[in-house]
Tab-separated table of N, CA and C in Angstrom:
chain	number	residue	atom	x	y	z
A	1	ALA	N	-26.048	-48.253	93.972
A	1	ALA	CA	-26.388	-48.170	92.339
A	1	ALA	C	-25.233	-47.237	91.800
A	2	SER	N	-24.885	-46.280	92.327
A	2	SER	CA	-23.953	-45.548	91.897
A	2	SER	C	-22.417	-46.025	91.559
A	3	THR	N	-22.135	-46.982	92.431
A	3	THR	CA	-20.986	-48.038	92.132
A	3	THR	C	-21.191	-48.532	91.126
A	4	ARG	N	-22.095	-49.346	90.712
A	4	ARG	CA	-22.525	-50.173	89.630
A	4	ARG	C	-22.424	-49.492	88.254
A	5	LYS	N	-23.030	-48.095	88.355
A	5	LYS	CA	-22.947	-47.169	87.346
A	5	LYS	C	-21.385	-46.698	87.137
A	6	ASN	N	-20.872	-46.517	87.973
A	6	ASN	CA	-19.423	-46.179	87.832
A	6	ASN	C	-18.706	-47.284	87.093
A	7	LEU	N	-18.906	-48.348	87.527
A	7	LEU	CA	-18.144	-49.606	86.788
A	7	LEU	C	-18.594	-49.812	85.654
A	8	LEU	N	-19.808	-49.533	85.257
A	8	LEU	CA	-20.487	-49.469	83.868
A	8	LEU	C	-19.930	-48.367	83.049
A	9	PHE	N	-19.793	-47.299	83.525
A	9	PHE	CA	-19.223	-46.148	82.763
A	9	PHE	C	-17.648	-46.386	82.470
A	10	ASP	N	-16.786	-46.912	83.408
A	10	ASP	CA	-15.577	-47.344	83.100
A	10	ASP	C	-15.371	-48.364	82.079
A	11	ALA	N	-16.268	-49.334	82.102
A	11	ALA	CA	-15.884	-50.579	80.999
A	11	ALA	C	-16.468	-50.203	79.662
A	12	LEU	N	-17.432	-49.080	79.841
A	12	LEU	CA	-17.853	-48.725	78.451
A	12	LEU	C	-16.841	-47.577	77.902
A	13	GLY	N	-16.134	-46.888	78.779
A	13	GLY	CA	-15.076	-46.139	78.400
A	13	GLY	C	-14.171	-46.710	77.698
A	14	SER	N	-13.447	-47.929	78.371
A	14	SER	CA	-12.705	-48.930	77.510
A	14	SER	C	-13.084	-49.214	76.246
A	15	LEU	N	-14.528	-49.684	76.178
A	15	LEU	CA	-14.765	-50.031	74.939
A	15	LEU	C	-14.783	-49.134	73.932
A	16	THR	N	-15.319	-47.626	74.276
A	16	THR	CA	-15.114	-46.908	73.279
A	16	THR	C	-13.716	-46.411	72.649
A	17	VAL	N	-12.792	-46.816	73.621
A	17	VAL	CA	-11.578	-46.367	73.057
A	17	VAL	C	-10.876	-47.518	72.071
A	18	THR	N	-11.325	-48.762	72.432
A	18	THR	CA	-11.375	-49.889	71.430
A	18	THR	C	-12.084	-49.669	70.138
A	19	LEU	N	-13.461	-49.514	70.266
A	19	LEU	CA	-14.161	-49.063	69.182
A	19	LEU	C	-13.660	-48.157	68.235
A	20	ASP	N	-13.044	-47.247	68.619
A	20	ASP	CA	-12.350	-45.950	68.143
A	20	ASP	C	-11.157	-46.337	67.304
A	21	ARG	N	-10.277	-47.343	67.961
A	21	ARG	CA	-9.157	-47.828	67.267
A	21	ARG	C	-9.583	-48.757	66.129
A	22	LEU	N	-10.494	-49.628	66.168
A	22	LEU	CA	-11.113	-50.389	65.270
A	22	LEU	C	-11.639	-49.618	64.186
A	23	LYS	N	-12.336	-48.574	64.366
A	23	LYS	CA	-13.074	-47.683	63.484
A	23	LYS	C	-11.911	-47.057	62.358
A	24	SER	N	-10.980	-46.641	63.278
A	24	SER	CA	-9.802	-45.875	62.551
A	24	SER	C	-8.818	-46.882	61.609
A	25	GLY	N	-8.964	-48.010	61.913
A	25	GLY	CA	-8.649	-49.278	61.404
A	25	GLY	C	-9.167	-49.551	60.040
A	26	GLY	N	-10.462	-49.295	60.172
A	26	GLY	CA	-11.424	-49.564	59.060
A	26	GLY	C	-12.098	-51.028	59.196
A	27	LEU	N	-12.098	-51.540	60.332
A	27	LEU	CA	-12.881	-52.686	60.808
A	27	LEU	C	-14.372	-52.819	60.980
A	28	LEU	N	-14.592	-51.159	61.199
A	28	LEU	CA	-15.916	-51.226	61.425
A	28	LEU	C	-16.294	-49.475	61.083
A	29	GLY	N	-17.570	-49.197	60.670
A	29	GLY	CA	-18.042	-48.044	60.501
A	29	GLY	C	-18.631	-47.152	61.747
A	30	PHE	N	-19.391	-46.821	61.554
A	30	PHE	CA	-20.202	-46.132	62.647
A	30	PHE	C	-20.505	-46.944	63.985
A	31	TYR	N	-20.418	-46.415	65.135
A	31	TYR	CA	-20.776	-47.580	66.157
A	31	TYR	C	-21.796	-46.585	66.977
A	32	GLU	N	-22.560	-47.083	67.912
A	32	GLU	CA	-23.425	-46.262	68.814
A	32	GLU	C	-23.598	-47.088	70.170
A	33	ILE	N	-23.189	-46.599	71.220
A	33	ILE	CA	-23.531	-47.111	72.449
A	33	ILE	C	-24.899	-46.368	73.303
A	34	SER	N	-25.776	-47.108	73.347
A	34	SER	CA	-27.086	-46.297	74.066
A	34	SER	C	-27.568	-47.327	75.145
A	35	ILE	N	-28.052	-45.946	76.378
A	35	ILE	CA	-28.257	-46.442	77.680
A	35	ILE	C	-29.366	-45.724	77.952
A	36	PRO	N	-30.552	-46.457	78.057
A	36	PRO	CA	-31.879	-45.769	78.130
A	36	PRO	C	-31.961	-45.237	79.454
A	37	TYR	N	-32.320	-43.816	79.480
A	37	TYR	CA	-32.256	-43.162	80.749
A	37	TYR	C	-33.150	-43.949	81.840
A	38	ASP	N	-34.507	-44.282	81.396
A	38	ASP	CA	-35.412	-45.038	82.306
A	38	ASP	C	-35.065	-46.430	82.744
A	39	ASP	N	-33.874	-46.988	82.206
A	39	ASP	CA	-33.502	-48.398	82.854
A	39	ASP	C	-32.608	-48.194	83.825
A	40	TYR	N	-31.896	-47.080	84.006
A	40	TYR	CA	-30.958	-46.700	84.921
A	40	TYR	C	-29.686	-47.555	84.752
A	41	GLY	N	-29.335	-47.976	83.628
A	41	GLY	CA	-28.126	-48.743	83.352
A	41	GLY	C	-28.258	-50.013	83.508
A	42	SER	N	-29.429	-50.540	83.569
A	42	SER	CA	-29.698	-52.113	83.626
A	42	SER	C	-29.764	-52.772	82.189
A	43	VAL	N	-29.865	-51.796	81.381
A	43	VAL	CA	-29.773	-52.294	79.821
A	43	VAL	C	-28.770	-51.388	78.933
A	44	VAL	N	-27.751	-51.858	77.952
A	44	VAL	CA	-27.134	-51.219	77.435
A	44	VAL	C	-27.305	-51.828	75.789
A	45	THR	N	-27.225	-50.995	74.839
A	45	THR	CA	-27.390	-51.407	73.670
A	45	THR	C	-25.988	-50.913	72.645
A	46	LEU	N	-25.451	-51.846	71.841
A	46	LEU	CA	-24.165	-51.430	71.149
A	46	LEU	C	-24.552	-51.914	69.931
A	47	ALA	N	-24.518	-50.718	68.874
A	47	ALA	CA	-24.728	-51.129	67.409
A	47	ALA	C	-23.467	-50.713	66.697
A	48	LEU	N	-23.152	-51.788	65.944
A	48	LEU	CA	-21.932	-51.388	65.142
A	48	LEU	C	-22.477	-51.709	63.656
A	49	ASP	N	-22.264	-50.615	62.609
A	49	ASP	CA	-22.568	-50.511	61.325
A	49	ASP	C	-21.138	-50.746	60.594
A	50	ASP	N	-21.500	-51.463	59.408
A	50	ASP	CA	-20.262	-52.032	58.455
A	50	ASP	C	-19.233	-52.647	59.258
A	51	TYR	N	-19.596	-53.715	60.186
A	51	TYR	CA	-18.728	-54.534	60.844
A	51	TYR	C	-18.165	-55.577	60.312
A	52	SER	N	-16.857	-55.699	59.900
A	52	SER	CA	-16.045	-56.399	58.985
A	52	SER	C	-16.415	-57.816	59.135
A	53	SER	N	-16.210	-58.291	60.397
A	53	SER	CA	-16.463	-60.104	60.474
A	53	SER	C	-18.120	-60.168	60.852
A	54	ILE	N	-19.064	-59.510	60.149
A	54	ILE	CA	-20.376	-60.007	60.513
A	54	ILE	C	-20.631	-60.917	59.682
A	55	GLY	N	-20.218	-61.173	58.350
A	55	GLY	CA	-20.785	-62.385	57.628
A	55	GLY	C	-19.952	-63.725	58.426
A	56	ALA	N	-19.145	-63.909	58.716
A	56	ALA	CA	-18.441	-65.018	59.717
A	56	ALA	C	-19.249	-65.370	60.854
A	57	GLU	N	-19.837	-64.250	61.546
A	57	GLU	CA	-20.760	-64.536	62.495
A	57	GLU	C	-21.886	-65.132	62.455
A	58	ILE	N	-22.459	-64.466	61.340
A	58	ILE	CA	-23.840	-65.121	60.651
A	58	ILE	C	-23.644	-66.399	60.319
A	59	LEU	N	-22.712	-66.865	59.872
A	59	LEU	CA	-22.568	-68.222	59.372
A	59	LEU	C	-22.454	-69.066	60.546
A	60	LEU	N	-21.840	-68.548	61.431
A	60	LEU	CA	-21.599	-69.597	62.726
A	60	LEU	C	-23.109	-69.513	63.472
A	61	SER	N	-23.592	-68.633	63.324
A	61	SER	CA	-25.100	-68.757	64.045
A	61	SER	C	-25.922	-69.730	63.297
A	62	GLU	N	-26.065	-69.424	61.946
A	62	GLU	CA	-26.877	-70.218	60.986
A	62	GLU	C	-26.464	-71.855	61.254
A	63	GLN	N	-25.118	-72.058	61.505
A	63	GLN	CA	-24.951	-73.335	61.808
A	63	GLN	C	-25.023	-73.959	63.139
A	64	ASN	N	-25.597	-73.020	63.890
A	64	ASN	CA	-25.891	-73.538	65.329
A	64	ASN	C	-24.441	-73.539	66.160
A	65	ILE	N	-23.594	-73.030	65.796
A	65	ILE	CA	-22.306	-72.987	66.470
A	65	ILE	C	-22.116	-71.887	67.651
A	66	SER	N	-22.255	-72.296	68.646
A	66	SER	CA	-22.419	-71.520	69.982
A	66	SER	C	-20.961	-70.854	70.248
A	67	CYS	N	-20.829	-69.815	69.549
A	67	CYS	CA	-19.652	-69.144	70.252
A	67	CYS	C	-19.794	-67.525	70.073
A	68	ASP	N	-18.994	-66.914	70.713
A	68	ASP	CA	-19.034	-65.392	70.452
A	68	ASP	C	-18.032	-65.052	69.787
A	69	GLY	N	-18.539	-63.915	69.023
A	69	GLY	CA	-17.677	-63.436	68.183
A	69	GLY	C	-16.759	-62.240	68.681
A	70	PRO	N	-15.663	-61.512	67.939
A	70	PRO	CA	-14.884	-60.662	68.410
A	70	PRO	C	-15.599	-59.696	69.423
A	71	MET	N	-16.686	-58.950	68.905
A	71	MET	CA	-17.346	-57.832	69.540
A	71	MET	C	-17.867	-58.547	70.818
A	72	GLN	N	-18.751	-59.519	70.799
A	72	GLN	CA	-19.252	-60.259	72.110
A	72	GLN	C	-17.983	-60.540	73.114
A	73	ALA	N	-16.927	-61.125	72.846
A	73	ALA	CA	-15.685	-61.433	73.421
A	73	ALA	C	-15.077	-60.226	73.943
A	74	LEU	N	-14.967	-59.175	73.312
A	74	LEU	CA	-14.308	-58.036	73.765
A	74	LEU	C	-15.237	-57.456	74.796
A	75	MET	N	-16.565	-57.139	74.635
A	75	MET	CA	-17.232	-56.808	75.653
A	75	MET	C	-17.415	-57.561	76.976
A	76	ARG	N	-17.582	-58.757	76.796
A	76	ARG	CA	-17.375	-59.617	78.010
A	76	ARG	C	-16.175	-59.582	78.761
A	77	SER	N	-15.088	-59.461	78.111
A	77	SER	CA	-13.828	-59.404	78.787
A	77	SER	C	-13.680	-58.068	79.474
A	78	LEU	N	-14.113	-56.948	79.045
A	78	LEU	CA	-13.969	-55.727	79.693
A	78	LEU	C	-14.972	-55.537	80.836
A	79	PHE	N	-16.354	-56.444	80.546
A	79	PHE	CA	-17.109	-56.210	81.658
A	79	PHE	C	-16.762	-57.279	82.751
A	80	ASP	N	-16.068	-58.239	82.450
A	80	ASP	CA	-15.623	-59.078	83.522
A	80	ASP	C	-14.471	-58.104	84.249
A	81	LYS	N	-13.320	-57.557	83.663
A	81	LYS	CA	-12.476	-56.872	84.343
A	81	LYS	C	-13.073	-55.980	85.121
A	82	ALA	N	-14.220	-55.375	84.880
A	82	ALA	CA	-14.730	-54.589	85.809
A	82	ALA	C	-15.997	-54.972	86.636
A	83	ARG	N	-16.083	-56.175	86.565
A	83	ARG	CA	-16.798	-56.857	87.468
A	83	ARG	C	-18.315	-56.824	87.702
A	84	ILE	N	-18.620	-56.757	86.306
A	84	ILE	CA	-19.956	-56.359	85.718
A	84	ILE	C	-20.646	-57.426	85.254
A	85	LYS	N	-21.551	-58.145	85.538
A	85	LYS	CA	-22.403	-59.345	84.900
A	85	LYS	C	-23.373	-58.852	84.253
A	86	CYS	N	-23.752	-59.390	83.091
A	86	CYS	CA	-24.863	-59.247	82.403
A	86	CYS	C	-25.491	-60.374	81.148
A	87	THR	N	-26.706	-60.379	80.610
A	87	THR	CA	-26.722	-61.224	79.730
A	87	THR	C	-26.667	-60.423	78.377
A	88	VAL	N	-25.967	-61.133	77.496
A	88	VAL	CA	-25.772	-60.509	75.830
A	88	VAL	C	-26.741	-61.167	74.861
A	89	ASP	N	-27.443	-60.598	74.240
A	89	ASP	CA	-28.240	-61.086	72.984
A	89	ASP	C	-27.698	-60.373	71.885
A	90	THR	N	-27.600	-61.414	70.872
A	90	THR	CA	-26.985	-60.750	69.409
A	90	THR	C	-27.987	-60.809	68.375
A	91	PHE	N	-27.932	-59.841	67.689
A	91	PHE	CA	-28.959	-59.591	66.489
A	91	PHE	C	-28.022	-58.934	65.199
A	92	PHE	N	-28.602	-59.469	63.965
A	92	PHE	CA	-27.810	-59.017	62.577
A	92	PHE	C	-28.958	-58.248	61.994
A	93	ILE	N	-28.570	-57.049	61.805
A	93	ILE	CA	-29.680	-56.079	61.145
A	93	ILE	C	-29.259	-55.477	59.840
A	94	ASP	N	-30.530	-55.362	59.129
A	94	ASP	CA	-30.117	-54.783	57.685
A	94	ASP	C	-31.027	-53.795	57.925
A	95	PRO	N	-30.507	-52.583	58.041
A	95	PRO	CA	-31.356	-51.355	58.412
A	95	PRO	C	-31.873	-50.849	57.227
A	96	SER	N	-31.618	-51.218	55.776
A	96	SER	CA	-31.917	-50.808	54.617
A	96	SER	C	-33.316	-51.547	54.212
A	97	THR	N	-33.757	-52.622	54.774
A	97	THR	CA	-34.935	-53.191	54.496
A	97	THR	C	-35.609	-54.193	55.348
A	98	THR	N	-36.691	-54.545	55.286
A	98	THR	CA	-37.600	-55.661	56.258
A	98	THR	C	-37.665	-56.949	55.198
A	99	ARG	N	-37.485	-56.702	54.112
A	99	ARG	CA	-37.887	-57.765	53.041
A	99	ARG	C	-37.018	-59.093	52.943
A	100	GLN	N	-37.104	-59.955	53.217
A	100	GLN	CA	-36.609	-61.138	53.715
A	100	GLN	C	-35.622	-61.685	52.463
A	101	ASP	N	-36.413	-61.596	51.326
A	101	ASP	CA	-35.429	-61.620	49.838
A	101	ASP	C	-33.983	-61.028	49.534
A	102	ASP	N	-34.175	-59.651	50.185
A	102	ASP	CA	-33.353	-58.475	50.065
A	102	ASP	C	-32.326	-58.410	51.379
A	103	TYR	N	-32.694	-58.993	52.256
A	103	TYR	CA	-32.057	-59.168	53.537
A	103	TYR	C	-30.645	-59.299	53.509
A	104	ASN	N	-29.685	-58.467	53.788
A	104	ASN	CA	-28.114	-58.504	53.739
A	104	ASN	C	-27.608	-57.658	55.135
A	105	PRO	N	-27.306	-58.386	56.229
A	105	PRO	CA	-27.235	-57.582	57.248
A	105	PRO	C	-25.982	-56.979	57.122
A	106	THR	N	-25.655	-55.575	57.886
A	106	THR	CA	-24.462	-54.945	57.963
A	106	THR	C	-24.179	-54.296	59.230
A	107	GLN	N	-25.120	-54.553	60.059
A	107	GLN	CA	-25.388	-54.356	61.470
A	107	GLN	C	-25.296	-55.070	62.529
A	108	LEU	N	-24.356	-55.022	63.317
A	108	LEU	CA	-24.264	-55.903	64.620
A	108	LEU	C	-25.168	-55.213	65.751
A	109	LEU	N	-25.914	-55.936	66.293
A	109	LEU	CA	-26.277	-55.217	67.579
A	109	LEU	C	-26.219	-55.901	68.828
A	110	LEU	N	-25.723	-55.623	69.667
A	110	LEU	CA	-25.651	-56.264	71.072
A	110	LEU	C	-26.417	-55.521	72.273
A	111	SER	N	-27.327	-56.166	72.509
A	111	SER	CA	-28.282	-56.122	73.660
A	111	SER	C	-28.018	-56.664	75.103
A	112	LEU	N	-27.626	-55.758	75.756
A	112	LEU	CA	-26.880	-56.219	77.264
A	112	LEU	C	-28.067	-55.909	78.170
A	113	SER	N	-28.784	-57.084	78.917
A	113	SER	CA	-29.702	-56.658	79.915
A	113	SER	C	-29.144	-57.310	81.099
A	114	ASN	N	-29.950	-57.056	82.228
A	114	ASN	CA	-29.540	-57.742	83.385
A	114	ASN	C	-28.046	-57.168	83.887
A	115	VAL	N	-27.985	-55.982	83.517
A	115	VAL	CA	-26.565	-55.523	83.891
A	115	VAL	C	-26.397	-55.249	85.312
A	116	SER	N	-25.449	-56.005	85.958
A	116	SER	CA	-25.258	-56.032	87.773
A	116	SER	C	-23.942	-55.986	87.962
A	117	LYS	N	-23.712	-55.706	89.395
A	117	LYS	CA	-22.452	-55.694	89.885
A	117	LYS	C	-22.065	-57.277	90.341
A	118	MET	N	-20.767	-57.922	89.948
A	118	MET	CA	-20.487	-59.267	90.321
A	118	MET	C	-20.170	-59.292	91.889
């Protein structure tokens, strides 16, 4: 289990470096990586606020075009390099409202589950 955690932390470290660069370039606002303590690293959540390409990703998902956006592709690439497999679910969130009429997502939420060593 500790080898898996080390691989996971290495991949998340690389992801953090990349996200910091994207943030400094103005492509996203705040980001948060969350690993619930009681899941022992089998679940990871990545939240990106003010993510610049969210509109294009929403449009593709609404048209049932199945393709990863840049963040999903980046995350998968880093995890593949670290030899970690996982299931990725993507959610588009508007933290300011739950009203469907006013819904304007600004946050991309990636939920990684079943995280394990390849």
